[in-house]
Amino acid sequence: MIAIQSRDNPLVKRIHALSTSGRERRKTGLTVLDGAHLMAAALDAGIVFTQIVVSETGLAREEHQALIARVGAQCPVACLPDPLFAHVSAVESPSGLLALMAMPALDVSPAMVNGSLIVLDTVQDAGNLGTLLRTASAAGIRLALLTEGCAQAWSPRVLRAGMGAHFQMQVLEHVDVETALAGYTGRIAATVLGANSQSLFALDLGGPTAWLFGAEGQGLSDALKSLATTHVHIPMPGQLESLNVAAAAAICLFEQVRQNG
């Protein structure tokens, strides 16, 4: 383990850049995991870390010591004073432990697109995107297709909100959804209002479903709406006009879970 004291250290500059810059993450293919829970989930999924960084306070925690020991000698470890660790961390409340990992490079294939899945269209808020992935994973979804306009799925903030969901499912970015769903044999459902929209709770959700969810405000693009074979809405007896996309997705996905036992 090495001790680092200066912001001018190359490793400190590198981690700070990865924590704050999507361009740097794309250029290097690396991202930052912040927190013991995320790191444990990654290790359980067989992820190999390239670097571990711990704060002086964080080093005293038994949970952190156990994770560092679990990784073993093949991964370098650096210890930073608490203020310097806060400088490199991407989150407002640093955990005291972070790791660097390579972002998976996955391409969609027809064999992947089966069973129930989610399609996320231009979801730009990192918290919403991470929550959507976490909710989908909890509902048993194993594939998420993200369009070009979505937030970077492997950014530290999305990873933190996802709480390990990334390591339980395949998350594919910059997907041409029309091509990906061309051979899909299940239902393609879009949350859309209109005369042809069915109540979620009246819909038979047996069998696989590709759920299409768009960002707040603009909703789904016309191109994705045109792919839907089923339009569905969530009955809302209250006075509000819409739900947060992560809340709407949770209701839809867990109604499907309820119907399928």
PDB file of C-alpha atoms in Angstrom:
ATOM      1  CA  MET A   1       0.000   0.000   0.000  1.00  0.00           C
ATOM      2  CA  ILE A   2       1.301   3.438  -0.924  1.00  0.00           C
ATOM      3  CA  ALA A   3       0.466   6.720   0.831  1.00  0.00           C
ATOM      4  CA  ILE A   4      -0.298   9.771  -1.311  1.00  0.00           C
ATOM      5  CA  GLN A   5      -0.451  13.322   0.040  1.00  0.00           C
ATOM      6  CA  SER A   6      -0.561  15.631  -2.994  1.00  0.00           C
ATOM      7  CA  ARG A   7      -3.236  16.645  -5.507  1.00  0.00           C
ATOM      8  CA  ASP A   8      -0.450  16.774  -8.053  1.00  0.00           C
ATOM      9  CA  ASN A   9       0.090  13.032  -7.860  1.00  0.00           C
ATOM     10  CA  PRO A  10      -0.687  11.424 -11.264  1.00  0.00           C
ATOM     11  CA  LEU A  11      -2.991   8.821  -9.708  1.00  0.00           C
ATOM     12  CA  VAL A  12      -4.986  11.507  -7.905  1.00  0.00           C
ATOM     13  CA  LYS A  13      -5.347  13.489 -11.123  1.00  0.00           C
ATOM     14  CA  ARG A  14      -6.389  10.360 -13.007  1.00  0.00           C
ATOM     15  CA  ILE A  15      -9.094   9.341 -10.536  1.00  0.00           C
ATOM     16  CA  HIS A  16     -10.428  12.886 -10.284  1.00  0.00           C
ATOM     17  CA  ALA A  17     -10.713  13.005 -14.065  1.00  0.00           C
ATOM     18  CA  LEU A  18     -12.510   9.658 -14.207  1.00  0.00           C
ATOM     19  CA  SER A  19     -14.892  10.749 -11.454  1.00  0.00           C
ATOM     20  CA  THR A  20     -15.848  14.009 -13.129  1.00  0.00           C
ATOM     21  CA  SER A  21     -15.498  13.523 -16.888  1.00  0.00           C
ATOM     22  CA  GLY A  22     -17.533  11.265 -19.130  1.00  0.00           C
ATOM     23  CA  ARG A  23     -15.060  11.997 -21.914  1.00  0.00           C
ATOM     24  CA  GLU A  24     -12.199  10.695 -19.780  1.00  0.00           C
ATOM     25  CA  ARG A  25     -14.132   7.527 -18.980  1.00  0.00           C
ATOM     26  CA  ARG A  26     -14.876   6.925 -22.652  1.00  0.00           C
ATOM     27  CA  LYS A  27     -11.256   7.605 -23.625  1.00  0.00           C
ATOM     28  CA  THR A  28      -9.751   5.244 -21.057  1.00  0.00           C
ATOM     29  CA  GLY A  29     -12.545   2.679 -20.819  1.00  0.00           C
ATOM     30  CA  LEU A  30     -12.380   2.942 -17.033  1.00  0.00           C
ATOM     31  CA  THR A  31     -14.849   4.020 -14.374  1.00  0.00           C
ATOM     32  CA  VAL A  32     -14.974   4.504 -10.604  1.00  0.00           C
ATOM     33  CA  LEU A  33     -16.853   2.374  -8.084  1.00  0.00           C
ATOM     34  CA  ASP A  34     -17.430   4.253  -4.830  1.00  0.00           C
ATOM     35  CA  GLY A  35     -18.382   2.264  -1.746  1.00  0.00           C
ATOM     36  CA  ALA A  36     -18.017  -1.170  -0.216  1.00  0.00           C
ATOM     37  CA  HIS A  37     -21.456  -2.397  -1.372  1.00  0.00           C
ATOM     38  CA  LEU A  38     -20.727  -1.686  -5.040  1.00  0.00           C
ATOM     39  CA  MET A  39     -17.257  -3.149  -4.828  1.00  0.00           C
ATOM     40  CA  ALA A  40     -18.526  -6.335  -3.195  1.00  0.00           C
ATOM     41  CA  ALA A  41     -21.218  -6.707  -5.876  1.00  0.00           C
ATOM     42  CA  ALA A  42     -18.587  -6.271  -8.585  1.00  0.00           C
ATOM     43  CA  LEU A  43     -16.283  -8.844  -7.016  1.00  0.00           C
ATOM     44  CA  ASP A  44     -19.171 -11.300  -6.703  1.00  0.00           C
ATOM     45  CA  ALA A  45     -19.724 -10.868 -10.452  1.00  0.00           C
ATOM     46  CA  GLY A  46     -16.076 -11.612 -11.221  1.00  0.00           C
ATOM     47  CA  ILE A  47     -14.997  -8.029 -11.957  1.00  0.00           C
ATOM     48  CA  VAL A  48     -11.251  -7.370 -11.709  1.00  0.00           C
ATOM     49  CA  PHE A  49     -10.185  -4.012 -10.264  1.00  0.00           C
ATOM     50  CA  THR A  50      -7.197  -2.120 -11.613  1.00  0.00           C
ATOM     51  CA  GLN A  51      -6.730   0.132  -8.558  1.00  0.00           C
ATOM     52  CA  ILE A  52      -8.127   0.527  -5.036  1.00  0.00           C
ATOM     53  CA  VAL A  53      -8.054   3.812  -3.136  1.00  0.00           C
ATOM     54  CA  VAL A  54      -8.913   4.152   0.537  1.00  0.00           C
ATOM     55  CA  SER A  55      -9.084   7.171   2.827  1.00  0.00           C
ATOM     56  CA  GLU A  56      -7.205   7.241   6.109  1.00  0.00           C
ATOM     57  CA  THR A  57     -10.492   7.056   8.015  1.00  0.00           C
ATOM     58  CA  GLY A  58     -11.837   4.400   5.676  1.00  0.00           C
ATOM     59  CA  LEU A  59      -8.796   2.220   6.235  1.00  0.00           C
ATOM     60  CA  ALA A  60      -9.824   1.776   9.862  1.00  0.00           C
ATOM     61  CA  ARG A  61     -13.154   0.148   8.916  1.00  0.00           C
ATOM     62  CA  GLU A  62     -13.190  -3.640   9.126  1.00  0.00           C
ATOM     63  CA  GLU A  63     -15.502  -3.908   6.096  1.00  0.00           C
ATOM     64  CA  HIS A  64     -12.978  -2.033   3.980  1.00  0.00           C
ATOM     65  CA  GLN A  65     -10.072  -4.071   5.280  1.00  0.00           C
ATOM     66  CA  ALA A  66     -11.920  -7.263   4.375  1.00  0.00           C
ATOM     67  CA  LEU A  67     -12.570  -6.094   0.817  1.00  0.00           C
ATOM     68  CA  ILE A  68      -8.954  -5.049   0.322  1.00  0.00           C
ATOM     69  CA  ALA A  69      -7.841  -8.433   1.595  1.00  0.00           C
ATOM     70  CA  ARG A  70     -10.351 -10.165  -0.694  1.00  0.00           C
ATOM     71  CA  VAL A  71      -8.875  -8.495  -3.762  1.00  0.00           C
ATOM     72  CA  GLY A  72      -5.411  -9.624  -2.770  1.00  0.00           C
ATOM     73  CA  ALA A  73      -1.971  -8.510  -3.814  1.00  0.00           C
ATOM     74  CA  GLN A  74      -2.708  -8.393  -7.559  1.00  0.00           C
ATOM     75  CA  CYS A  75      -4.397  -4.981  -7.255  1.00  0.00           C
ATOM     76  CA  PRO A  76      -2.438  -1.897  -6.100  1.00  0.00           C
ATOM     77  CA  VAL A  77      -3.850   0.024  -3.120  1.00  0.00           C
ATOM     78  CA  ALA A  78      -3.323   3.711  -2.333  1.00  0.00           C
ATOM     79  CA  CYS A  79      -4.217   5.509   0.889  1.00  0.00           C
ATOM     80  CA  LEU A  80      -5.233   9.187   0.812  1.00  0.00           C
ATOM     81  CA  PRO A  81      -5.935  11.727   3.565  1.00  0.00           C
ATOM     82  CA  ASP A  82      -9.684  12.255   3.961  1.00  0.00           C
ATOM     83  CA  PRO A  83      -9.775  15.694   2.238  1.00  0.00           C
ATOM     84  CA  LEU A  84      -7.830  14.350  -0.735  1.00  0.00           C
ATOM     85  CA  PHE A  85     -10.122  11.337  -0.978  1.00  0.00           C
ATOM     86  CA  ALA A  86     -13.127  13.673  -0.987  1.00  0.00           C
ATOM     87  CA  HIS A  87     -11.481  15.553  -3.856  1.00  0.00           C
ATOM     88  CA  VAL A  88     -11.271  12.449  -6.061  1.00  0.00           C
ATOM     89  CA  SER A  89     -14.642  10.975  -5.100  1.00  0.00           C
ATOM     90  CA  ALA A  90     -17.574  11.520  -7.465  1.00  0.00           C
ATOM     91  CA  VAL A  91     -20.231  11.492  -4.744  1.00  0.00           C
ATOM     92  CA  GLU A  92     -21.280  14.092  -2.194  1.00  0.00           C
ATOM     93  CA  SER A  93     -20.770  11.764   0.779  1.00  0.00           C
ATOM     94  CA  PRO A  94     -17.583   9.784   0.063  1.00  0.00           C
ATOM     95  CA  SER A  95     -17.547   6.274   1.442  1.00  0.00           C
ATOM     96  CA  GLY A  96     -13.818   6.128   2.111  1.00  0.00           C
ATOM     97  CA  LEU A  97     -13.216   3.313  -0.381  1.00  0.00           C
ATOM     98  CA  LEU A  98     -13.248   3.247  -4.173  1.00  0.00           C
ATOM     99  CA  ALA A  99     -11.925   1.162  -7.026  1.00  0.00           C
ATOM    100  CA  LEU A 100     -11.199   1.547 -10.716  1.00  0.00           C
ATOM    101  CA  MET A 101     -12.581  -1.006 -13.167  1.00  0.00           C
ATOM    102  CA  ALA A 102     -12.850  -1.420 -16.924  1.00  0.00           C
ATOM    103  CA  MET A 103     -16.297  -0.671 -18.336  1.00  0.00           C
ATOM    104  CA  PRO A 104     -17.789  -3.681 -20.141  1.00  0.00           C
ATOM    105  CA  ALA A 105     -17.899  -3.326 -23.917  1.00  0.00           C
ATOM    106  CA  LEU A 106     -21.006  -5.219 -25.031  1.00  0.00           C
ATOM    107  CA  ASP A 107     -22.727  -5.292 -28.417  1.00  0.00           C
ATOM    108  CA  VAL A 108     -26.356  -6.317 -28.756  1.00  0.00           C
ATOM    109  CA  SER A 109     -26.999  -9.651 -30.443  1.00  0.00           C
ATOM    110  CA  PRO A 110     -30.283 -11.377 -31.355  1.00  0.00           C
ATOM    111  CA  ALA A 111     -29.606 -14.084 -28.788  1.00  0.00           C
ATOM    112  CA  MET A 112     -29.635 -11.480 -25.998  1.00  0.00           C
ATOM    113  CA  VAL A 113     -33.039 -10.053 -26.899  1.00  0.00           C
ATOM    114  CA  ASN A 114     -35.406 -12.554 -25.350  1.00  0.00           C
ATOM    115  CA  GLY A 115     -37.517 -12.670 -22.225  1.00  0.00           C
ATOM    116  CA  SER A 116     -38.660  -9.463 -20.582  1.00  0.00           C
ATOM    117  CA  LEU A 117     -36.416  -6.412 -20.886  1.00  0.00           C
ATOM    118  CA  ILE A 118     -36.427  -2.639 -20.566  1.00  0.00           C
ATOM    119  CA  VAL A 119     -35.656   0.021 -23.157  1.00  0.00           C
ATOM    120  CA  LEU A 120     -34.695   3.442 -21.796  1.00  0.00           C
ATOM    121  CA  ASP A 121     -35.021   6.384 -24.162  1.00  0.00           C
ATOM    122  CA  THR A 122     -33.014   9.570 -23.464  1.00  0.00           C
ATOM    123  CA  VAL A 123     -33.122   9.183 -19.670  1.00  0.00           C
ATOM    124  CA  GLN A 124     -30.548  11.835 -18.841  1.00  0.00           C
ATOM    125  CA  ASP A 125     -30.801  12.076 -15.062  1.00  0.00           C
ATOM    126  CA  ALA A 126     -28.146   9.851 -13.462  1.00  0.00           C
ATOM    127  CA  GLY A 127     -30.248   9.155 -10.373  1.00  0.00           C
ATOM    128  CA  ASN A 128     -33.257   8.129 -12.432  1.00  0.00           C
ATOM    129  CA  LEU A 129     -31.185   5.928 -14.702  1.00  0.00           C
ATOM    130  CA  GLY A 130     -29.515   4.121 -11.808  1.00  0.00           C
ATOM    131  CA  THR A 131     -32.845   3.700 -10.016  1.00  0.00           C
ATOM    132  CA  LEU A 132     -34.448   2.292 -13.170  1.00  0.00           C
ATOM    133  CA  LEU A 133     -31.694  -0.298 -13.486  1.00  0.00           C
ATOM    134  CA  ARG A 134     -31.943  -1.181  -9.797  1.00  0.00           C
ATOM    135  CA  THR A 135     -35.727  -1.574 -10.043  1.00  0.00           C
ATOM    136  CA  ALA A 136     -35.506  -3.662 -13.201  1.00  0.00           C
ATOM    137  CA  SER A 137     -32.914  -5.961 -11.669  1.00  0.00           C
ATOM    138  CA  ALA A 138     -35.059  -6.411  -8.562  1.00  0.00           C
ATOM    139  CA  ALA A 139     -37.989  -7.370 -10.831  1.00  0.00           C
ATOM    140  CA  GLY A 140     -35.905 -10.059 -12.519  1.00  0.00           C
ATOM    141  CA  ILE A 141     -35.073  -8.145 -15.712  1.00  0.00           C
ATOM    142  CA  ARG A 142     -31.722  -9.176 -17.146  1.00  0.00           C
ATOM    143  CA  LEU A 143     -31.342  -6.829 -20.130  1.00  0.00           C
ATOM    144  CA  ALA A 144     -31.499  -3.039 -20.472  1.00  0.00           C
ATOM    145  CA  LEU A 145     -31.182  -1.309 -23.851  1.00  0.00           C
ATOM    146  CA  LEU A 146     -30.276   2.396 -23.692  1.00  0.00           C
ATOM    147  CA  THR A 147     -30.666   4.852 -26.546  1.00  0.00           C
ATOM    148  CA  GLU A 148     -28.081   7.398 -27.593  1.00  0.00           C
ATOM    149  CA  GLY A 149     -29.429  10.231 -25.436  1.00  0.00           C
ATOM    150  CA  CYS A 150     -29.224   8.460 -22.060  1.00  0.00           C
ATOM    151  CA  ALA A 151     -26.799   9.363 -19.306  1.00  0.00           C
ATOM    152  CA  GLN A 152     -23.608   7.301 -19.294  1.00  0.00           C
ATOM    153  CA  ALA A 153     -24.665   4.040 -17.682  1.00  0.00           C
ATOM    154  CA  TRP A 154     -21.278   3.344 -16.089  1.00  0.00           C
ATOM    155  CA  SER A 155     -20.754   6.792 -14.599  1.00  0.00           C
ATOM    156  CA  PRO A 156     -20.063   6.801 -10.847  1.00  0.00           C
ATOM    157  CA  ARG A 157     -23.402   8.479 -10.037  1.00  0.00           C
ATOM    158  CA  VAL A 158     -25.444   5.987 -12.058  1.00  0.00           C
ATOM    159  CA  LEU A 159     -23.488   3.108 -10.544  1.00  0.00           C
ATOM    160  CA  ARG A 160     -24.128   4.458  -7.039  1.00  0.00           C
ATOM    161  CA  ALA A 161     -27.879   4.782  -7.695  1.00  0.00           C
ATOM    162  CA  GLY A 162     -27.947   1.315  -9.273  1.00  0.00           C
ATOM    163  CA  MET A 163     -26.657  -0.286  -6.056  1.00  0.00           C
ATOM    164  CA  GLY A 164     -25.082  -3.237  -7.876  1.00  0.00           C
ATOM    165  CA  ALA A 165     -27.770  -3.769 -10.544  1.00  0.00           C
ATOM    166  CA  HIS A 166     -25.161  -3.334 -13.284  1.00  0.00           C
ATOM    167  CA  PHE A 167     -23.553  -6.583 -12.183  1.00  0.00           C
ATOM    168  CA  GLN A 168     -26.812  -8.549 -12.232  1.00  0.00           C
ATOM    169  CA  MET A 169     -27.890  -7.672 -15.785  1.00  0.00           C
ATOM    170  CA  GLN A 170     -26.569  -6.705 -19.196  1.00  0.00           C
ATOM    171  CA  VAL A 171     -26.649  -2.941 -19.775  1.00  0.00           C
ATOM    172  CA  LEU A 172     -26.126  -1.967 -23.425  1.00  0.00           C
ATOM    173  CA  GLU A 173     -25.654   1.654 -24.455  1.00  0.00           C
ATOM    174  CA  HIS A 174     -26.166   3.562 -27.737  1.00  0.00           C
ATOM    175  CA  VAL A 175     -28.492   0.852 -29.027  1.00  0.00           C
ATOM    176  CA  ASP A 176     -30.405   1.020 -32.298  1.00  0.00           C
ATOM    177  CA  VAL A 177     -33.601  -0.193 -30.673  1.00  0.00           C
ATOM    178  CA  GLU A 178     -35.547  -0.749 -33.888  1.00  0.00           C
ATOM    179  CA  THR A 179     -32.873  -3.150 -35.112  1.00  0.00           C
ATOM    180  CA  ALA A 180     -32.470  -4.802 -31.707  1.00  0.00           C
ATOM    181  CA  LEU A 181     -36.197  -5.528 -31.401  1.00  0.00           C
ATOM    182  CA  ALA A 182     -36.695  -6.542 -35.034  1.00  0.00           C
ATOM    183  CA  GLY A 183     -36.948 -10.237 -34.202  1.00  0.00           C
ATOM    184  CA  TYR A 184     -38.507  -9.883 -30.753  1.00  0.00           C
ATOM    185  CA  THR A 185     -41.466 -12.236 -30.330  1.00  0.00           C
ATOM    186  CA  GLY A 186     -42.879 -10.837 -27.091  1.00  0.00           C
ATOM    187  CA  ARG A 187     -45.086  -7.858 -26.352  1.00  0.00           C
ATOM    188  CA  ILE A 188     -43.582  -4.377 -26.803  1.00  0.00           C
ATOM    189  CA  ALA A 189     -45.303  -2.099 -24.289  1.00  0.00           C
ATOM    190  CA  ALA A 190     -45.120   1.683 -24.131  1.00  0.00           C
ATOM    191  CA  THR A 191     -46.575   3.837 -21.368  1.00  0.00           C
ATOM    192  CA  VAL A 192     -48.655   6.122 -23.572  1.00  0.00           C
ATOM    193  CA  LEU A 193     -51.993   7.883 -23.067  1.00  0.00           C
ATOM    194  CA  GLY A 194     -54.697   7.796 -25.735  1.00  0.00           C
ATOM    195  CA  ALA A 195     -57.850   6.069 -26.894  1.00  0.00           C
ATOM    196  CA  ASN A 196     -56.022   2.796 -27.532  1.00  0.00           C
ATOM    197  CA  SER A 197     -54.166   2.772 -24.204  1.00  0.00           C
ATOM    198  CA  GLN A 198     -55.123   0.012 -21.785  1.00  0.00           C
ATOM    199  CA  SER A 199     -55.052   0.169 -18.016  1.00  0.00           C
ATOM    200  CA  LEU A 200     -51.968  -1.569 -16.670  1.00  0.00           C
ATOM    201  CA  PHE A 201     -54.090  -3.475 -14.180  1.00  0.00           C
ATOM    202  CA  ALA A 202     -56.432  -4.801 -16.908  1.00  0.00           C
ATOM    203  CA  LEU A 203     -53.612  -6.026 -19.119  1.00  0.00           C
ATOM    204  CA  ASP A 204     -52.595  -9.684 -19.234  1.00  0.00           C
ATOM    205  CA  LEU A 205     -48.835  -9.563 -18.658  1.00  0.00           C
ATOM    206  CA  GLY A 206     -48.152 -13.245 -19.111  1.00  0.00           C
ATOM    207  CA  GLY A 207     -45.183 -13.920 -21.364  1.00  0.00           C
ATOM    208  CA  PRO A 208     -42.176 -11.737 -22.170  1.00  0.00           C
ATOM    209  CA  THR A 209     -42.514  -7.961 -22.473  1.00  0.00           C
ATOM    210  CA  ALA A 210     -40.148  -5.307 -23.761  1.00  0.00           C
ATOM    211  CA  TRP A 211     -41.000  -2.209 -21.700  1.00  0.00           C
ATOM    212  CA  LEU A 212     -40.311   1.169 -23.314  1.00  0.00           C
ATOM    213  CA  PHE A 213     -39.714   4.077 -20.939  1.00  0.00           C
ATOM    214  CA  GLY A 214     -38.866   7.653 -21.906  1.00  0.00           C
ATOM    215  CA  ALA A 215     -37.545  10.588 -19.948  1.00  0.00           C
ATOM    216  CA  GLU A 216     -39.792  12.995 -18.074  1.00  0.00           C
ATOM    217  CA  GLY A 217     -41.089  15.869 -20.133  1.00  0.00           C
ATOM    218  CA  GLN A 218     -40.412  14.645 -23.647  1.00  0.00           C
ATOM    219  CA  GLY A 219     -41.405  11.026 -23.027  1.00  0.00           C
ATOM    220  CA  LEU A 220     -40.739   8.419 -25.696  1.00  0.00           C
ATOM    221  CA  SER A 221     -39.565   9.457 -29.132  1.00  0.00           C
ATOM    222  CA  ASP A 222     -42.019   8.957 -31.982  1.00  0.00           C
ATOM    223  CA  ALA A 223     -39.701   6.314 -33.440  1.00  0.00           C
ATOM    224  CA  LEU A 224     -39.909   4.193 -30.306  1.00  0.00           C
ATOM    225  CA  LYS A 225     -43.648   4.742 -29.874  1.00  0.00           C
ATOM    226  CA  SER A 226     -44.132   3.314 -33.350  1.00  0.00           C
ATOM    227  CA  LEU A 227     -42.478   0.050 -32.267  1.00  0.00           C
ATOM    228  CA  ALA A 228     -44.978  -0.574 -29.472  1.00  0.00           C
ATOM    229  CA  THR A 229     -47.553  -3.316 -29.966  1.00  0.00           C
ATOM    230  CA  THR A 230     -49.322  -2.357 -26.733  1.00  0.00           C
ATOM    231  CA  HIS A 231     -50.073   1.056 -25.241  1.00  0.00           C
ATOM    232  CA  VAL A 232     -50.549   1.061 -21.482  1.00  0.00           C
ATOM    233  CA  HIS A 233     -51.292   3.640 -18.799  1.00  0.00           C
ATOM    234  CA  ILE A 234     -51.210   3.619 -15.014  1.00  0.00           C
ATOM    235  CA  PRO A 235     -54.569   4.695 -13.544  1.00  0.00           C
ATOM    236  CA  MET A 236     -54.033   7.783 -11.379  1.00  0.00           C
ATOM    237  CA  PRO A 237     -57.125   8.951  -9.449  1.00  0.00           C
ATOM    238  CA  GLY A 238     -55.157  11.857  -7.975  1.00  0.00           C
ATOM    239  CA  GLN A 239     -54.771  15.294  -9.517  1.00  0.00           C
ATOM    240  CA  LEU A 240     -51.196  14.963 -10.822  1.00  0.00           C
ATOM    241  CA  GLU A 241     -50.709  14.355 -14.525  1.00  0.00           C
ATOM    242  CA  SER A 242     -47.666  12.122 -14.477  1.00  0.00           C
ATOM    243  CA  LEU A 243     -45.263  10.014 -12.437  1.00  0.00           C
ATOM    244  CA  ASN A 244     -41.484  10.051 -12.238  1.00  0.00           C
ATOM    245  CA  VAL A 245     -40.235   7.587 -14.850  1.00  0.00           C
ATOM    246  CA  ALA A 246     -38.519   5.409 -12.230  1.00  0.00           C
ATOM    247  CA  ALA A 247     -41.741   5.216 -10.195  1.00  0.00           C
ATOM    248  CA  ALA A 248     -43.799   4.396 -13.296  1.00  0.00           C
ATOM    249  CA  ALA A 249     -41.366   1.663 -14.283  1.00  0.00           C
ATOM    250  CA  ALA A 250     -41.491   0.147 -10.798  1.00  0.00           C
ATOM    251  CA  ILE A 251     -45.287  -0.053 -10.933  1.00  0.00           C
ATOM    252  CA  CYS A 252     -45.284  -1.656 -14.392  1.00  0.00           C
ATOM    253  CA  LEU A 253     -42.519  -4.146 -13.720  1.00  0.00           C
ATOM    254  CA  PHE A 254     -43.865  -5.299 -10.389  1.00  0.00           C
ATOM    255  CA  GLU A 255     -47.392  -5.633 -11.755  1.00  0.00           C
ATOM    256  CA  GLN A 256     -45.851  -8.085 -14.192  1.00  0.00           C
ATOM    257  CA  VAL A 257     -44.093  -9.830 -11.314  1.00  0.00           C
ATOM    258  CA  ARG A 258     -47.398 -10.005  -9.387  1.00  0.00           C
ATOM    259  CA  GLN A 259     -49.272 -11.494 -12.334  1.00  0.00           C
ATOM    260  CA  ASN A 260     -46.602 -14.080 -12.964  1.00  0.00           C
ATOM    261  CA  GLY A 261     -46.451 -15.130  -9.323  1.00  0.00           C
TER     262      GLY A 261
END
